[in-house]
Short mmCIF file of C-alpha atoms and ligand atoms in Angstrom, two decimals:
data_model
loop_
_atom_site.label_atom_id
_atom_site.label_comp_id
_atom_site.label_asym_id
_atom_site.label_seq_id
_atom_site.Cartn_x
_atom_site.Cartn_y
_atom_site.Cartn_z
CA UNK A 754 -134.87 -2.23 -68.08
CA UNK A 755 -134.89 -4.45 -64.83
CA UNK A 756 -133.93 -2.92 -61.55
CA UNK A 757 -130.58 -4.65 -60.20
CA UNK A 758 -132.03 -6.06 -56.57
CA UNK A 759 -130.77 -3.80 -53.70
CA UNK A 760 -129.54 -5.12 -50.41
CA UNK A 761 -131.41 -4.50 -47.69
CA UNK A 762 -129.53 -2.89 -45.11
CA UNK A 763 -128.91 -4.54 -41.57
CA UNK A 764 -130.24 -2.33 -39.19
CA UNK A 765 -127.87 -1.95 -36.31
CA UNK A 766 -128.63 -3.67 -33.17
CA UNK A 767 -127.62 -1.99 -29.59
CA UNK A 768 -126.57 -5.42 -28.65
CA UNK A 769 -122.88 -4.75 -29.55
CA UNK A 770 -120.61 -5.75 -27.29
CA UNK A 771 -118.88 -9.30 -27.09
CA UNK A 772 -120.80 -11.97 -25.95
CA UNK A 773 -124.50 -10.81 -27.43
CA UNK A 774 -127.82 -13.49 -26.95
CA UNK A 775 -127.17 -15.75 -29.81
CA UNK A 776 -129.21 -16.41 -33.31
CA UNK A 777 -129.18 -20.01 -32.44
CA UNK A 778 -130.83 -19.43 -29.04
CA UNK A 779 -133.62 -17.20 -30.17
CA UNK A 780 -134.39 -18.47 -33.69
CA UNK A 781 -135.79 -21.82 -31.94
CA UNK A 782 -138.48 -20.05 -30.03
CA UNK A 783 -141.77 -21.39 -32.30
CA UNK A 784 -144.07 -18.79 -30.09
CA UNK A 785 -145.78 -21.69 -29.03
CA UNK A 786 -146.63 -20.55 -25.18
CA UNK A 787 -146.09 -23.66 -23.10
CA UNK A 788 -143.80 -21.83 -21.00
CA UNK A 789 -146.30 -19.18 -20.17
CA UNK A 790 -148.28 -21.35 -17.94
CA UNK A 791 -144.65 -22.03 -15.44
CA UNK A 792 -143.30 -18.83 -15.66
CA UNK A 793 -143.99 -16.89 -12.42
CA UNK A 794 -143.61 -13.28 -13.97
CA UNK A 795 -146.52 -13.76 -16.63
CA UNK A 796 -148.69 -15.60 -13.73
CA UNK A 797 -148.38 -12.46 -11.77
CA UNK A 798 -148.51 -9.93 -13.84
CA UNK A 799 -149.76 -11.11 -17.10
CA UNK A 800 -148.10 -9.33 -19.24
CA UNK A 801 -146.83 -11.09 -22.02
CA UNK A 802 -143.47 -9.20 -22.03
CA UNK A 803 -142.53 -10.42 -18.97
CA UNK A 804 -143.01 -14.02 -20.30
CA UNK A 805 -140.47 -16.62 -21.44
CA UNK A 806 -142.39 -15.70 -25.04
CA UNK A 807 -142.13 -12.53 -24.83
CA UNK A 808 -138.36 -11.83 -23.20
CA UNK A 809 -136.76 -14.19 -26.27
CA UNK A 810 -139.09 -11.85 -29.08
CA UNK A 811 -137.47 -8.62 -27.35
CA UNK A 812 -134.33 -9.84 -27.08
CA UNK A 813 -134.51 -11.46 -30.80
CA UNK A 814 -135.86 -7.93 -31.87
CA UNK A 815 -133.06 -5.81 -30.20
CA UNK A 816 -130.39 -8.38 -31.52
CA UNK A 817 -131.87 -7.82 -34.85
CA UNK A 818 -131.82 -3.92 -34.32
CA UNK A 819 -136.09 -3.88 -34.38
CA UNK A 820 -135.80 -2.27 -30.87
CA UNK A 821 -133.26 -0.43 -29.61
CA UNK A 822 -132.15 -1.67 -25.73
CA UNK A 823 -133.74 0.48 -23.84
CA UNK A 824 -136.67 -0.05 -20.38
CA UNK A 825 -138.54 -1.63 -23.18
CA UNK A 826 -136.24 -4.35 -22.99
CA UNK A 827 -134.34 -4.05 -20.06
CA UNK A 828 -137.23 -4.27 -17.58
CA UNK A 829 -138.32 -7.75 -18.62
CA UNK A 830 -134.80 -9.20 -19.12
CA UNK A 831 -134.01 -8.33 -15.49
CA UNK A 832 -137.37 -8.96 -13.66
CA UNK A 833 -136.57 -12.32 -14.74
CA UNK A 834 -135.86 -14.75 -11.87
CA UNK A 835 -133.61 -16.96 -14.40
CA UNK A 836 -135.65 -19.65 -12.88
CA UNK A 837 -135.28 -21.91 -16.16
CA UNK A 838 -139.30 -23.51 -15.19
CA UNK A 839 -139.53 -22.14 -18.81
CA UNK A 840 -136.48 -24.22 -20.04
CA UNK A 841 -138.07 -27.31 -18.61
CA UNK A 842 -141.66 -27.22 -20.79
CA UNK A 843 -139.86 -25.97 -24.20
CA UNK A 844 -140.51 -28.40 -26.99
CA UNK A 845 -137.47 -26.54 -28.62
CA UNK A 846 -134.95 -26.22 -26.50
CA UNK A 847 -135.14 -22.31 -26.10
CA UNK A 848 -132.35 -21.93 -23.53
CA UNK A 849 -134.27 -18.56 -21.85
CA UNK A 850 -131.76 -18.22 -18.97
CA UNK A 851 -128.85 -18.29 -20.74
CA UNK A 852 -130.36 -15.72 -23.25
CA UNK A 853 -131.22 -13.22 -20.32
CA UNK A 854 -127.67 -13.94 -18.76
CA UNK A 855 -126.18 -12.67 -22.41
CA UNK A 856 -128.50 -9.61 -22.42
CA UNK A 857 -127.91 -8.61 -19.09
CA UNK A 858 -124.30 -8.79 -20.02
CA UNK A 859 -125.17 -5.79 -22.88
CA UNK A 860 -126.88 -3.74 -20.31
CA UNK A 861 -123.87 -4.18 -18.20
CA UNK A 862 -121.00 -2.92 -20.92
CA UNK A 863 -124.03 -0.14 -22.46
CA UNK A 864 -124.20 0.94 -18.74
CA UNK A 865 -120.02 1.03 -18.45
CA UNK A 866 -119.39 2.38 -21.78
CA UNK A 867 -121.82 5.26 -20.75
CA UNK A 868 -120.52 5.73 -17.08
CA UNK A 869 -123.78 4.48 -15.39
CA UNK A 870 -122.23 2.25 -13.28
CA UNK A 871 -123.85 1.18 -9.98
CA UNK A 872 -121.40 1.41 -7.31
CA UNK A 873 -123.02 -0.40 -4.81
CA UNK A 874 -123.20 -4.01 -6.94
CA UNK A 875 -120.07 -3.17 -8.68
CA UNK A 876 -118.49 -2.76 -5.22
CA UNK A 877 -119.78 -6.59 -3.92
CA UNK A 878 -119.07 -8.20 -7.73
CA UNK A 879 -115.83 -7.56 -7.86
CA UNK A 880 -114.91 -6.03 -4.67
CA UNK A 881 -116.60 -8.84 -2.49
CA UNK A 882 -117.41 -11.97 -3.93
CA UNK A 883 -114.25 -12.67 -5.93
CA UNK A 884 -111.83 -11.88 -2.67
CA UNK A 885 -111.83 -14.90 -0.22
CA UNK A 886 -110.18 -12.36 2.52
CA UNK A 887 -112.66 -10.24 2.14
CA UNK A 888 -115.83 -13.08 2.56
CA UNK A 889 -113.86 -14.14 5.78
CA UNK A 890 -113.65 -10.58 6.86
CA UNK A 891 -117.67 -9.92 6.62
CA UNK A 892 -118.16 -13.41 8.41
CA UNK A 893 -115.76 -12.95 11.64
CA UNK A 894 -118.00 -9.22 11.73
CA UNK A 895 -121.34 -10.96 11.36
CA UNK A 896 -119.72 -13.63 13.84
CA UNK A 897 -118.44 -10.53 15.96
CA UNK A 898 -121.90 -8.87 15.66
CA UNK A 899 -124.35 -11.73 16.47
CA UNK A 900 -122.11 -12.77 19.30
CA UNK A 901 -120.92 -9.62 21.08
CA UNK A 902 -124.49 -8.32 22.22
CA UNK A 903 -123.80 -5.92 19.29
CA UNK A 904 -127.08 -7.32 17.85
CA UNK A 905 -129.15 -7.35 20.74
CA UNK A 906 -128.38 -3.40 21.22
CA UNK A 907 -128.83 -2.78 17.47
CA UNK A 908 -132.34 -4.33 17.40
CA UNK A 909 -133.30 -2.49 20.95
CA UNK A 910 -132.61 0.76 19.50
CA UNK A 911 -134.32 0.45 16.36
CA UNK A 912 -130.84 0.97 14.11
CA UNK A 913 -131.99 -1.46 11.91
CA UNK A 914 -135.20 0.70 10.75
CA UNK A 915 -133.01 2.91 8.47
CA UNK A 916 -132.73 -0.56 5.95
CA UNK A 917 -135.29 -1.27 4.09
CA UNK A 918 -137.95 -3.94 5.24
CA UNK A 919 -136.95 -7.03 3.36
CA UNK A 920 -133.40 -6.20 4.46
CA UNK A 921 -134.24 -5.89 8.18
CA UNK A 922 -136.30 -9.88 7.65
CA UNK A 923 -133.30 -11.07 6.33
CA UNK A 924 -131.64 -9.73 9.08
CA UNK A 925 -133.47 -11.52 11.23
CA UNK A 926 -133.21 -14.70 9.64
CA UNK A 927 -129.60 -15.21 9.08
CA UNK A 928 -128.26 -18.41 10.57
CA UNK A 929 -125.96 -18.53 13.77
CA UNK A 930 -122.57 -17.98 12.32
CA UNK A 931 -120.57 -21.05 14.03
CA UNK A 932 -116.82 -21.78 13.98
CA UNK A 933 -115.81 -21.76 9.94
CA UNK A 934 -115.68 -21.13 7.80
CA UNK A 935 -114.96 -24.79 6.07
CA UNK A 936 -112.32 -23.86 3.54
CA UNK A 937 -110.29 -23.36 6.79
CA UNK A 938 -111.27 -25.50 9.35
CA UNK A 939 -111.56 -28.69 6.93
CA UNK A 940 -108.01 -30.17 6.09
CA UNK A 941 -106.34 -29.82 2.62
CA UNK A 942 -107.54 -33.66 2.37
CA UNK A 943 -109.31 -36.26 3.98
CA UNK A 944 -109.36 -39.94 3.64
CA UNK A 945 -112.33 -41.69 2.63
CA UNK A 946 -113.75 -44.45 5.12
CA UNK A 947 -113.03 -47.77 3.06
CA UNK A 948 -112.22 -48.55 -0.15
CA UNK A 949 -111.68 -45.09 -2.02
CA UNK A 950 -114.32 -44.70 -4.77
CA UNK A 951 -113.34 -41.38 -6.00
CA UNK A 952 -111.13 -37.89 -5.29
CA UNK A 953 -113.71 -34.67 -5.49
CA UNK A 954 -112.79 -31.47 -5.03
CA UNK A 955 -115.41 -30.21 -2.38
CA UNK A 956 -116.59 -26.88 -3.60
CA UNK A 957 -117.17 -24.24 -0.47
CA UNK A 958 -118.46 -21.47 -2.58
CA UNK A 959 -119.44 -18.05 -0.57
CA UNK A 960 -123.20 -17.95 0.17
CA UNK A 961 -122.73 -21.48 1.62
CA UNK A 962 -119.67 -20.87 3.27
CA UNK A 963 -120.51 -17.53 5.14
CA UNK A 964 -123.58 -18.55 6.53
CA UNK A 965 -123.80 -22.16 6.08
CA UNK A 966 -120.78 -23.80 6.66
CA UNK A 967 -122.21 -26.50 8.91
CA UNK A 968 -123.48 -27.69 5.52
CA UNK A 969 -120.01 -27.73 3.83
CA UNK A 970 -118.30 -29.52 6.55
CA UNK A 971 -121.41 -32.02 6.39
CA UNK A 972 -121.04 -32.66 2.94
CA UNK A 973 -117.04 -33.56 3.75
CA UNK A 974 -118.29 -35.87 6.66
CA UNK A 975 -121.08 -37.79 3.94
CA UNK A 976 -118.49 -37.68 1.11
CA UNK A 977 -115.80 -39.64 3.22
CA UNK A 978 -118.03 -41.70 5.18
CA UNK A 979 -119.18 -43.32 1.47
CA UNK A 980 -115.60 -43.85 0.14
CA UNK A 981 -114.84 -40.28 -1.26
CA UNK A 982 -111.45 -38.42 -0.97
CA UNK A 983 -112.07 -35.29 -0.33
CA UNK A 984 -110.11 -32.65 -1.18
CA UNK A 985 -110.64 -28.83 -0.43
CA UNK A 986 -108.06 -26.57 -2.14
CA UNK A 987 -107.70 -23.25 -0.81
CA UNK A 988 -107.13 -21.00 -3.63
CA UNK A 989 -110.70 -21.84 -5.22
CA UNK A 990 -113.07 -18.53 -5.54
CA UNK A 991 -116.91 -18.26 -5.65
CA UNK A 992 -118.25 -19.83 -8.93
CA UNK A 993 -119.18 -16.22 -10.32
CA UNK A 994 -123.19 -17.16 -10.47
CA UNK A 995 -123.85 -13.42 -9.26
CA UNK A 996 -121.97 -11.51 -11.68
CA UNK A 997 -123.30 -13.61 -14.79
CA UNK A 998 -126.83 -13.10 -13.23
CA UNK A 999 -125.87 -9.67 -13.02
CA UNK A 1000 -124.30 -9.33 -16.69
CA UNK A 1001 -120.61 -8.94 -15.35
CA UNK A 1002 -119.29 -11.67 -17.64
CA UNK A 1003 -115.91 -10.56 -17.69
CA UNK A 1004 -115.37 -11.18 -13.72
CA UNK A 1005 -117.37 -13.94 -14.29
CA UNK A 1006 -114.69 -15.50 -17.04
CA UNK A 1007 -112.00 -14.61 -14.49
CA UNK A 1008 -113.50 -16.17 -11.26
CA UNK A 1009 -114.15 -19.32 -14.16
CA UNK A 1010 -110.31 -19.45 -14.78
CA UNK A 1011 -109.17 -19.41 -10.94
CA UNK A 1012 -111.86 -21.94 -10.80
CA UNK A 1013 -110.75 -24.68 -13.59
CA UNK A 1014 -106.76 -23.59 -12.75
CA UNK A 1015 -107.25 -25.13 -9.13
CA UNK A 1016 -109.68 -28.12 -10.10
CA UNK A 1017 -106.42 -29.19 -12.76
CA UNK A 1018 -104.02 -28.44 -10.32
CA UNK A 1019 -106.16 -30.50 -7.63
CA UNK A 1020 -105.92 -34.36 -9.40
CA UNK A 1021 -109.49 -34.92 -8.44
CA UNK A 1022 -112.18 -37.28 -10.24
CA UNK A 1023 -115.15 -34.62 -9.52
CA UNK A 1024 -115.98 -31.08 -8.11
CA UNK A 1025 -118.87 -32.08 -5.68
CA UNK A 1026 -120.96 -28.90 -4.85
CA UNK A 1027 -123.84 -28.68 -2.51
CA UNK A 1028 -125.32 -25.70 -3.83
CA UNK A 1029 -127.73 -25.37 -6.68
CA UNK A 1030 -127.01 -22.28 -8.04
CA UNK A 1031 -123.26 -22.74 -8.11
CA UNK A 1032 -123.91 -25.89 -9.78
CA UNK A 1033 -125.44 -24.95 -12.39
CA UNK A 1034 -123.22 -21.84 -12.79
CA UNK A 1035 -120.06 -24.33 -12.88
CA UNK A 1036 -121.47 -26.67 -15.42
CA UNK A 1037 -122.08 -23.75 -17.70
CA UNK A 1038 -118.76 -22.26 -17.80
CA UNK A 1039 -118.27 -23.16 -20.95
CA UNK A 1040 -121.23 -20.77 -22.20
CA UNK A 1041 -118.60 -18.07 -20.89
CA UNK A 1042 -115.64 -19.21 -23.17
CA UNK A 1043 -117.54 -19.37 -26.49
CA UNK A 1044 -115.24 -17.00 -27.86
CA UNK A 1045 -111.80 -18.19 -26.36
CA UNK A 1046 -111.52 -21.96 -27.94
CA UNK A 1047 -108.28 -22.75 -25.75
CA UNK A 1048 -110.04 -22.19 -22.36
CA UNK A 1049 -113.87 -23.61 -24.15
CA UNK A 1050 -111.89 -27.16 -24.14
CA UNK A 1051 -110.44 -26.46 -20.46
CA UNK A 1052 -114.41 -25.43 -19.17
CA UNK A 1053 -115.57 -28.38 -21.13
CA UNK A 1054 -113.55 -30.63 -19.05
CA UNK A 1055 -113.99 -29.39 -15.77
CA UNK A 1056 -117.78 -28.83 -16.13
CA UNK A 1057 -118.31 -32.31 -17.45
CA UNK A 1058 -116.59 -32.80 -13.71
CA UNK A 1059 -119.16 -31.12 -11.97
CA UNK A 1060 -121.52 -32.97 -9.93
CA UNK A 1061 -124.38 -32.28 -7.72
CA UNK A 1062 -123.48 -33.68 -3.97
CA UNK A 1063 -126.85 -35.67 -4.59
CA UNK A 1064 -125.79 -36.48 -7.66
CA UNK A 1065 -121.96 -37.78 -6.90
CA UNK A 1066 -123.66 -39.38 -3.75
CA UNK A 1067 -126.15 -41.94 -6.44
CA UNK A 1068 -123.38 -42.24 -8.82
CA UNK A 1069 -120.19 -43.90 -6.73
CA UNK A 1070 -123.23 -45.95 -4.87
CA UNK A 1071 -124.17 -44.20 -1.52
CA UNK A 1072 -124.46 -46.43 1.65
CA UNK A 1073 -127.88 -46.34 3.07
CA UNK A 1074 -127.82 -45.28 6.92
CA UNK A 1075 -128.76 -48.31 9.25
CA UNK A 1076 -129.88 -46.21 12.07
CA UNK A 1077 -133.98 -44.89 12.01
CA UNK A 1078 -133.88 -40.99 11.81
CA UNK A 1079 -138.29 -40.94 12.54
CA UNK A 1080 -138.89 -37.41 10.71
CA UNK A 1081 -141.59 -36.44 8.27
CA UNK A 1082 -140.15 -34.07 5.90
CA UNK A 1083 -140.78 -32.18 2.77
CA UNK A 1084 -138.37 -31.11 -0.23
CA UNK A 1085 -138.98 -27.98 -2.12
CA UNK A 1086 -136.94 -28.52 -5.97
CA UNK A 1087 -134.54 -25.47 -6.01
CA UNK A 1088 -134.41 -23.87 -9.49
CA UNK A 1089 -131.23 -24.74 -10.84
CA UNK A 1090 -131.38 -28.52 -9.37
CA UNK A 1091 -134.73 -29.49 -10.98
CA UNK A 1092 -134.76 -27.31 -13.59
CA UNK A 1093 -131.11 -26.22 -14.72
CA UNK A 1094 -129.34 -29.22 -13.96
CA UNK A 1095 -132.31 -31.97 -14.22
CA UNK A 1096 -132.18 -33.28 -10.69
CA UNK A 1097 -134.85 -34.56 -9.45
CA UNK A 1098 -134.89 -38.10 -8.09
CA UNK A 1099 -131.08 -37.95 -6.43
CA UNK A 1100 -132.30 -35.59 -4.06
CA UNK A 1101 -135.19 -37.97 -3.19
CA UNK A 1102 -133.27 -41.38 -3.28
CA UNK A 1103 -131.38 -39.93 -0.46
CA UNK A 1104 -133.92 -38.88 1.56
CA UNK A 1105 -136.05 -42.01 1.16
CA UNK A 1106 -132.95 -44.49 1.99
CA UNK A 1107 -132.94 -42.96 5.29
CA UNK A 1108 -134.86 -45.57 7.79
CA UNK A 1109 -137.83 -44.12 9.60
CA UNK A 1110 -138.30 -40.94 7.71
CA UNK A 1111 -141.48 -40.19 5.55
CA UNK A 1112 -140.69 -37.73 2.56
CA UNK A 1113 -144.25 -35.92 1.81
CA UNK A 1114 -144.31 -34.43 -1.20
CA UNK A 1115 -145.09 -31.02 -1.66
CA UNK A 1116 -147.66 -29.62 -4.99
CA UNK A 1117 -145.56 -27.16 -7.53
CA UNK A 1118 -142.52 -28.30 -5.22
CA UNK A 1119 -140.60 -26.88 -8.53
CA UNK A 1120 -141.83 -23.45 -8.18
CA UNK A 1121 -139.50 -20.71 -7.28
CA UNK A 1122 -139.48 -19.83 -4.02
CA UNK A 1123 -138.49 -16.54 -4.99
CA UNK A 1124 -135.26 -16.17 -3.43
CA UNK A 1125 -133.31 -16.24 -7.27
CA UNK A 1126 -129.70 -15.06 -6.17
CA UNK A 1127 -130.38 -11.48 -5.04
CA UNK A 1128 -133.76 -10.83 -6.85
CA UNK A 1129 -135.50 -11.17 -3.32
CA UNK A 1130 -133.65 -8.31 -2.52
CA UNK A 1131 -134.09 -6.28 -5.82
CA UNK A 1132 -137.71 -7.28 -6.32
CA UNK A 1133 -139.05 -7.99 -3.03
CA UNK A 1134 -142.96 -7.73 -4.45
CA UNK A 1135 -142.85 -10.48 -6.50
CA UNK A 1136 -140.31 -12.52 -4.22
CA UNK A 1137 -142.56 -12.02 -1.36
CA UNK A 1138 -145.67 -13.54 -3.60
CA UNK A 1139 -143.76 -16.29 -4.40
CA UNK A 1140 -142.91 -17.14 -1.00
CA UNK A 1141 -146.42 -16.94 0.32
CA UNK A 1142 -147.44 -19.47 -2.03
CA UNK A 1143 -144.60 -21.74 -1.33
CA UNK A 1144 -145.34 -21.46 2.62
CA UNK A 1145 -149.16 -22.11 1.89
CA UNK A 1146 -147.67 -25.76 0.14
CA UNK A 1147 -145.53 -27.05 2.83
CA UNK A 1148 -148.42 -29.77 3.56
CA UNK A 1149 -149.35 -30.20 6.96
CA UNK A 1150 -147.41 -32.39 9.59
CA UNK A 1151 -143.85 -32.14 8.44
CA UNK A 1152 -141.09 -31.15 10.55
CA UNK A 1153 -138.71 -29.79 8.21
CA UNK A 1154 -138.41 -28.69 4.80
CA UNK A 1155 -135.87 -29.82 2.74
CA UNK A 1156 -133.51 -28.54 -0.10
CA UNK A 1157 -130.15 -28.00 -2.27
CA UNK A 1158 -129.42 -24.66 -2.29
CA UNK A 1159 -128.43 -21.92 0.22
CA UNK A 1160 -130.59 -19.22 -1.19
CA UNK A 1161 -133.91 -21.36 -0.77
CA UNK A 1162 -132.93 -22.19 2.58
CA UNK A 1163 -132.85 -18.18 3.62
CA UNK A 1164 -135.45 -17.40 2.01
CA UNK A 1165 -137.71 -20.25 3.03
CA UNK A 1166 -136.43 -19.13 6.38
CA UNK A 1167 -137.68 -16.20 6.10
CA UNK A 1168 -140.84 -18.09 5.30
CA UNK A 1169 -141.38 -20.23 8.44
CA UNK A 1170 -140.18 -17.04 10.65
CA UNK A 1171 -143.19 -15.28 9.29
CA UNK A 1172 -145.66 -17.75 9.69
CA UNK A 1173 -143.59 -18.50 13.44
CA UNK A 1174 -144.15 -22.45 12.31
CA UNK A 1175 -142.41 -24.87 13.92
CA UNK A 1176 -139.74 -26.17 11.21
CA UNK A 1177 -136.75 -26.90 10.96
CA UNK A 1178 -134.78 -25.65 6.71
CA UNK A 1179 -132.17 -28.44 6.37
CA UNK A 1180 -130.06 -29.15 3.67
CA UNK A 1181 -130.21 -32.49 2.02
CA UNK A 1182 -127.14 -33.62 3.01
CA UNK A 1183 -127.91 -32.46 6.70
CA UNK A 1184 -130.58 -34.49 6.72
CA UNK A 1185 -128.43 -37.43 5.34
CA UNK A 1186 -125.49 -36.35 7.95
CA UNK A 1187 -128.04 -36.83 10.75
CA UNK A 1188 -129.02 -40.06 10.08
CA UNK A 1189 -125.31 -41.18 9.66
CA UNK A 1190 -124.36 -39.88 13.16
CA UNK A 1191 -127.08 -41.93 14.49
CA UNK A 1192 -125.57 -45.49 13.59
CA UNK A 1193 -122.67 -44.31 16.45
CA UNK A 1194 -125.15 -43.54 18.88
CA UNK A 1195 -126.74 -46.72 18.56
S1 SF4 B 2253 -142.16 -22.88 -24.86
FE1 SF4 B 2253 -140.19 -22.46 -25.88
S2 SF4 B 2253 -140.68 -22.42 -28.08
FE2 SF4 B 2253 -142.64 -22.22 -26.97
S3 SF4 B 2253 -142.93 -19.98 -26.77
FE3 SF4 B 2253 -141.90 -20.65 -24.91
S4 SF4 B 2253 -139.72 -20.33 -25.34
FE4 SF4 B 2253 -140.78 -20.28 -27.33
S1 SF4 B 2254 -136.54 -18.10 -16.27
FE1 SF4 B 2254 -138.38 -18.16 -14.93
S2 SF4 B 2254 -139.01 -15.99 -14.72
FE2 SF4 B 2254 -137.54 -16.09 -16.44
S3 SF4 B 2254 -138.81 -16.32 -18.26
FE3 SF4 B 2254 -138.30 -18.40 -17.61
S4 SF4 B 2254 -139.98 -19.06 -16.25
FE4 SF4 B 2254 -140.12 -16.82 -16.49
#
């Protein structure tokens, strides 16, 4: 007699909340180790679990219940920098980032579901970051603080030693907080100079916007100046990068909605954003509504509206400054320009239409920095390496160094304040700005 076949049973896998790393991510990884050779983990450490490799087999295997989601797994998937140089050598496609992004969101419900909650980032992802009021509030103290002689009597007594090292740098390194921020000091809308090209919707986000808002009201002043309406709603939150890098997808979806409500409320053509991160977190919304087809189609449509500032700047036909700006610069590739969203050249084309400045290209100028969102906070080691090596590129002779994203820019502060060099961290746009407010002076 012949045995009837049995089933073989599906072992359970500890990935089992909503939203798990997907079959169709994983199953493309051919294990052919391209992305070994970019990924900054493995060239540190090498260790093949904290490769590209070796986080999508751990992942596949706790998906398929092989492993069960423990340190084993969750060490690699979050000293990740979700710096997507992996994403950009894959012959297959693997999409690595957002297949960490999903597992971190596991770790986040297991960690819930078993009351393990840290208070501390629970406390800024959804007491902070979401809440405008309360981003203003922390800037008008860090405006109060750096102003009042507050700071001056903090760092004379030593206060700040009680923080921990890379805390006390950053510290040190944070920007002059000016008027601002520029979701309330720029109007509702502003005319464009000429004809009108286009209506965007200028993205402030909250990095940018608390210590950067020079370079928001920049952007507003290059947008208008080359025939773009802008228009800068009020009620928009931060894009929610943070809490899917830190596996809080459900905020995440909710900061999304605000987000899409206000862009379909606003009438404009694009969302223009000036900040890499945010950018690439706003054109993959969608990733965040797989299960919800009514809002899918709404993130669909606005992320298909989401443009770089470089980006928005090359495609309505930017008008070259007339006046010479004589700088030699350099531009370091943030992450998720180059390698999440695929810009490259815009960046450049703006920098090289300005008259009288050189643009000297830096080696590996699309290697992380190490900055990463927060991970130069939470893994300071390995940020700190990265750093170094990006400090030791910045070739000799330039004056400033040049990028898209607000992270990079206080981190590679950090950077230049170590090695006391004398250069300037601009924004593109800043850099663009500048040579703009020359043709007046002329
Ligand atoms: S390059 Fe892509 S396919 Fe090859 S091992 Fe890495 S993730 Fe897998
Ligand atoms: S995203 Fe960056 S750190 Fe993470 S696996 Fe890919 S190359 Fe390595």
């Amino acid at each position: 007699m012949v045995n009837e076949p049995t089933a073989v049973e599906a072992k359970a896998s500890d990935f089992r909340f909503p939203d798990a790393p997907e079959e169709e991510k994983y199953s493309v990884c051919v294990h052919c180790g391209f992305c070994l050779e970019v990924c900054p983990t493995y060239q540190a450490w090498g260790d093949e679990n904290h490769s590209p490799r070796g986080r999508v087999y751990l992942i596949k295997a706790c998906a398929e219940g092989e492993l069960p989601l423990d340190e084993s797994v969750i060490d690699p998937v979050f000293t990740c920098l979700d710096c997507r140089a992996c994403e950009t050598v894959c012959p297959s496609g693997v999409q690595v980032g957002a297949l960490v992004e999903e597992a971190r969101g596991q770790v986040f419900f297991a960690r819930d579901a078993e009351g393990k909650r840290d208070p501390i980032m629970r406390f800024f992802l959804r007491g902070v970051f979401p809440r405008p009021a309360r981003l203003r509030a922390i800037r008008r103290l860090m405006r109060f603080y750096q102003r009042s002689g507050l700071r001056r009597l903090v760092h004379a007594t030593g206060m700040l030693n009680v923080l921990p090292a890379q805390m006390r740098e950053m510290e040190d390194v944070i920007p002059d907080i000016g008027r601002g921020p520029a979701i309330d000091v720029l109007p509702e809308t502003m005319a464009p100079r000429g004809e009108t090209k286009a209506a965007a919707l200028l993205f402030t986000g909250c990095v940018m916007d608390v210590f950067f808002s020079d370079v928001n009201e920049a952007t507003a002043r290059v947008l208008v100046r080359n025939g773009v309406e802008v228009r800068v709603p009020k009620d928009q939150v931060c894009c929610g990068a943070l809490q899917v890098h830190a596996g809080d997808r459900d905020m995440a979806r909710e900061m999304a909605k605000r987000n899409i409500e206000v862009f379909e409320r606003s009438g404009a053509d694009y969302v223009a954003i000036n900040a890499a991160g945010c950018g690439a977190a706003l054109k993959e919304y969608p990733e965040l509504f797989r299960d919800d087809p009514a809002w899918r189609d709404r993130a669909v449509q606005f992320s298909s509206r989401v443009r770089d500032i470089s980006q928005l700047l090359v495609e309505v036909g930017f008008d070259p400054p007339k006046a010479e700006l004589p700088m030699t610069v350099t531009y370091h590739d943030a992450c998720h320009l180059c390698h999440a969203q695929k810009i490259r050249y815009e960046p450049r084309s703006l920098l090289k239409s300005v008259p009288g400045l050189t643009l000297r290209e830096m080696p590996d100028s699309d290697r992380c920095c190490g900055s990463a969102g927060i991970y130069n906070l939470t893994h300071p080691a390995m940020a700190n390496e990265l750093l170094e090596r990006k400090m030791d590129d910045v070739p000799a002779g330039v004056e400033a160094i040049v990028m898209g994203n607000p992270g990079c820019m206080m981190q590679i502060r950090l950077g230049v304040k170590r090695r006391n060099q004398p250069l300037r961290v601009m924004h593109t746009v800043e850099v663009l700005d500048l040579a703009y407010q020359r043709e007046g002076s002329r």
